[in-house]
Coordinates of N, CA, C and O in Angstrom, one line a residue:
K1 N 121.0 10.0 117.3 CA 120.1 9.6 118.3 C 119.9 10.6 119.4 O 118.8 10.9 119.8
G2 N 121.0 11.3 119.8 CA 120.9 12.4 120.8 C 120.1 13.5 120.3 O 119.4 14.2 121.0
V3 N 120.2 13.9 119.0 CA 119.4 15.0 118.4 C 117.9 14.6 118.5 O 117.1 15.5 118.8
V4 N 117.6 13.4 118.1 CA 116.2 13.0 118.2 C 115.6 13.1 119.6 O 114.5 13.6 119.8
H5 N 116.4 12.6 120.5 CA 116.0 12.6 121.9 C 115.8 14.1 122.4 O 114.9 14.4 123.1
G6 N 116.8 14.9 122.0 CA 116.7 16.3 122.4 C 115.5 17.0 121.8 O 114.8 17.8 122.4
E7 N 115.2 16.7 120.5 CA 114.0 17.2 119.9 C 112.7 16.8 120.6 O 111.8 17.6 120.8
A8 N 112.7 15.5 121.0 CA 111.5 15.0 121.6 C 111.3 15.7 123.0 O 110.2 16.1 123.4
R9 N 112.4 15.9 123.7 CA 112.3 16.6 125.0 C 111.8 18.1 124.8 O 111.0 18.6 125.5
G10 N 112.3 18.7 123.8 CA 111.9 20.1 123.4 C 110.5 20.2 123.1 O 109.7 21.1 123.5
E11 N 110.0 19.2 122.3 CA 108.6 19.2 121.9 C 107.7 18.9 123.1 O 106.7 19.6 123.3
A12 N 108.1 18.1 124.0 CA 107.3 17.8 125.2 C 107.2 19.0 126.1 O 106.2 19.4 126.6
R13 N 108.4 19.7 126.2 CA 108.3 21.0 127.0 C 107.4 22.0 126.4 O 106.7 22.7 127.1
G14 N 107.5 22.1 125.1 CA 106.7 23.1 124.4 C 105.2 22.7 124.5 O 104.4 23.6 124.7
E15 N 104.9 21.5 124.4 CA 103.5 21.0 124.6 C 103.0 21.3 126.0 O 101.9 21.8 126.2
A16 N 103.8 21.1 127.0 CA 103.5 21.4 128.4 C 103.2 22.9 128.6 O 102.3 23.2 129.3
R17 N 104.1 23.7 128.0 CA 103.9 25.1 128.2 C 102.6 25.6 127.5 O 101.9 26.4 128.0
G18 N 102.3 25.0 126.3 CA 101.1 25.3 125.6 C 99.9 24.9 126.4 O 98.9 25.6 126.4
E19 N 99.9 23.7 127.0 CA 98.8 23.3 127.8 C 98.6 24.2 129.0 O 97.5 24.6 129.3
A20 N 99.7 24.6 129.7 CA 99.6 25.5 130.8 C 99.0 26.8 130.4 O 98.2 27.4 131.1
R21 N 99.5 27.3 129.2 CA 98.9 28.6 128.7 C 97.4 28.5 128.5 O 96.7 29.4 128.8
G22 N 97.0 27.4 127.9 CA 95.6 27.2 127.6 C 94.8 27.2 128.9 O 93.7 27.8 129.0
K23 N 95.3 26.4 129.9 CA 94.6 26.4 131.2 C 94.5 27.8 131.8 O 93.5 28.1 132.4
A24 N 95.6 28.5 131.7 CA 95.7 29.8 132.4 C 94.7 30.7 131.7 O 93.9 31.5 132.4
E25 N 94.6 30.7 130.4 CA 93.6 31.6 129.7 C 92.2 31.2 130.0 O 91.4 32.1 130.2
M26 N 91.9 29.9 130.1 CA 90.6 29.5 130.5 C 90.2 29.9 131.9 O 89.1 30.5 132.2
L27 N 91.2 29.8 132.9 CA 90.9 30.2 134.2 C 90.7 31.7 134.3 O 89.8 32.1 135.0
L28 N 91.5 32.4 133.6 CA 91.3 33.9 133.6 C 90.0 34.3 133.1 O 89.3 35.2 133.6
R29 N 89.5 33.6 132.0 CA 88.2 33.9 131.5 C 87.1 33.6 132.5 O 86.2 34.4 132.7
L30 N 87.2 32.5 133.2 CA 86.2 32.2 134.2 C 86.3 33.2 135.4 O 85.2 33.6 135.9
L31 N 87.5 33.5 135.8 CA 87.6 34.5 136.9 C 87.0 35.9 136.5 O 86.3 36.5 137.3
R32 N 87.3 36.3 135.3 CA 86.7 37.6 134.9 C 85.2 37.5 134.8 O 84.5 38.5 135.1
R33 N 84.7 36.4 134.4 CA 83.2 36.3 134.3 C 82.6 36.4 135.7 O 81.6 37.0 135.9
R34 N 83.2 35.8 136.7 CA 82.6 35.8 138.0 C 83.0 37.1 138.8 O 82.1 37.6 139.5
F35 N 84.3 37.5 138.7 CA 84.7 38.6 139.5 C 84.9 39.9 138.8 O 85.3 40.9 139.3
H36 N 84.7 39.9 137.5 CA 84.9 41.1 136.6 C 86.3 41.5 136.4 O 87.1 40.7 136.0
T37 N 86.7 42.6 136.9 CA 88.1 43.1 136.7 C 89.0 42.4 137.8 O 88.6 42.3 138.9
L38 N 90.1 41.9 137.3 CA 91.0 41.2 138.1 C 92.2 42.0 138.4 O 92.7 42.8 137.5
P39 N 92.8 42.0 139.6 CA 94.0 42.7 139.9 C 95.1 42.1 139.0 O 95.2 40.9 138.7
E40 N 96.0 43.0 138.6 CA 97.2 42.6 137.8 C 98.0 41.5 138.4 O 98.5 40.6 137.7
V41 N 98.1 41.5 139.7 CA 98.9 40.5 140.4 C 98.3 39.1 140.2 O 99.0 38.1 140.1
I42 N 97.0 39.0 140.2 CA 96.3 37.7 140.0 C 96.5 37.3 138.5 O 96.9 36.1 138.3
E43 N 96.4 38.2 137.6 CA 96.6 37.8 136.2 C 98.1 37.3 136.0 O 98.3 36.3 135.3
A44 N 99.0 38.0 136.6 CA 100.4 37.6 136.5 C 100.7 36.2 137.1 O 101.4 35.4 136.6
R45 N 100.1 36.0 138.3 CA 100.3 34.7 139.0 C 99.7 33.6 138.2 O 100.3 32.5 138.1
V46 N 98.5 33.8 137.6 CA 97.9 32.8 136.8 C 98.7 32.5 135.6 O 99.0 31.3 135.2
R47 N 99.2 33.5 134.9 CA 100.0 33.3 133.7 C 101.4 32.6 134.0 O 101.9 31.9 133.1
A48 N 101.9 32.8 135.2 CA 103.2 32.2 135.5 C 103.1 30.9 136.2 O 104.1 30.2 136.5
A49 N 101.9 30.4 136.5 CA 101.7 29.2 137.3 C 102.0 27.9 136.5 O 101.9 27.9 135.2
T50 N 102.3 26.9 137.2 CA 102.5 25.6 136.6 C 101.1 25.0 136.3 O 100.1 25.4 136.8
S51 N 101.1 23.9 135.5 CA 99.9 23.2 135.1 C 99.2 22.7 136.4 O 98.0 22.8 136.5
D52 N 100.0 22.1 137.3 CA 99.4 21.6 138.5 C 98.7 22.7 139.4 O 97.7 22.5 139.9
Q53 N 99.4 23.8 139.5 CA 98.8 24.9 140.3 C 97.5 25.4 139.6 O 96.5 25.7 140.3
L54 N 97.5 25.5 138.3 CA 96.3 25.9 137.6 C 95.2 24.9 137.8 O 94.0 25.3 138.0
D55 N 95.5 23.6 137.8 CA 94.5 22.6 138.1 C 93.9 22.8 139.5 O 92.7 22.8 139.7
D56 N 94.8 23.1 140.5 CA 94.3 23.3 141.9 C 93.4 24.5 142.0 O 92.4 24.5 142.6
W57 N 93.8 25.6 141.4 CA 93.0 26.9 141.4 C 91.7 26.7 140.7 O 90.7 27.2 141.1
S58 N 91.7 25.9 139.6 CA 90.5 25.7 138.8 C 89.5 24.9 139.7 O 88.3 25.1 139.6
E59 N 90.0 23.9 140.4 CA 89.1 23.2 141.3 C 88.6 24.0 142.4 O 87.4 24.0 142.7
K60 N 89.4 24.9 143.0 CA 88.9 25.8 144.0 C 87.9 26.8 143.5 O 87.0 27.2 144.2
F61 N 88.0 27.2 142.2 CA 87.1 28.2 141.6 C 85.7 27.7 141.7 O 84.8 28.5 141.9
V62 N 85.4 26.4 141.6 CA 84.1 25.9 141.6 C 83.3 26.3 142.8 O 82.1 26.7 142.7
D63 N 83.9 26.3 144.0 CA 83.2 26.6 145.2 C 83.5 28.0 145.7 O 83.0 28.4 146.8
A64 N 84.4 28.8 145.0 CA 84.9 30.0 145.6 C 83.8 31.2 145.5 O 83.0 31.2 144.5
H65 N 83.8 32.0 146.5 CA 83.0 33.2 146.5 C 83.8 34.4 146.4 O 83.3 35.5 146.0
T66 N 85.1 34.3 146.7 CA 86.0 35.4 146.6 C 87.3 35.0 145.9 O 87.6 33.8 145.9
L67 N 88.2 35.9 145.5 CA 89.5 35.6 145.0 C 90.3 34.9 146.1 O 91.1 34.0 145.8
A68 N 90.2 35.4 147.3 CA 90.9 34.8 148.4 C 90.6 33.3 148.6 O 91.4 32.6 149.0
D69 N 89.4 32.9 148.3 CA 89.0 31.5 148.4 C 89.9 30.6 147.4 O 90.1 29.5 147.7
I70 N 90.3 31.2 146.4 CA 91.1 30.5 145.3 C 92.6 30.7 145.6 O 93.3 29.7 145.6
F71 N 93.0 31.9 145.8 CA 94.5 32.2 145.9 C 95.0 32.4 147.3 O 96.2 32.6 147.5
G72 N 94.2 32.2 148.3 CA 94.6 32.4 149.7 C 94.3 33.8 150.2 O 94.0 34.7 149.4
P73 N 94.4 34.0 151.5 CA 94.1 35.3 152.1 C 95.0 36.4 151.7 O 94.6 37.6 151.6
D74 N 96.2 36.1 151.3 CA 97.2 37.2 150.9 C 97.4 37.1 149.4 O 98.4 36.6 148.9
I75 N 96.4 37.6 148.6 CA 96.4 37.5 147.2 C 97.3 38.5 146.5 O 97.4 38.6 145.3
S76 N 98.0 39.3 147.3 CA 98.8 40.4 146.7 C 100.2 39.9 146.4 O 101.0 40.6 145.8
H77 N 100.6 38.6 146.8 CA 101.9 38.1 146.5 C 101.9 36.9 145.6 O 101.2 36.0 145.6

């Protein structure tokens, strides 16, 4: 029973990571389309973000005119 429970937890974590990776890649595609070349720090932040953070940035993207509108005024960290 413990093995099955552990496998289920592992599968759930893997699915969550896969979902976040998919969201990150889609957000990066949208950002590149609007802003063209992205700073490496932005790409790294997006790839390392949680699913919730990616959702937040994706919502901000809709109305954003600059990267700072999405990631805040200090986008270098």
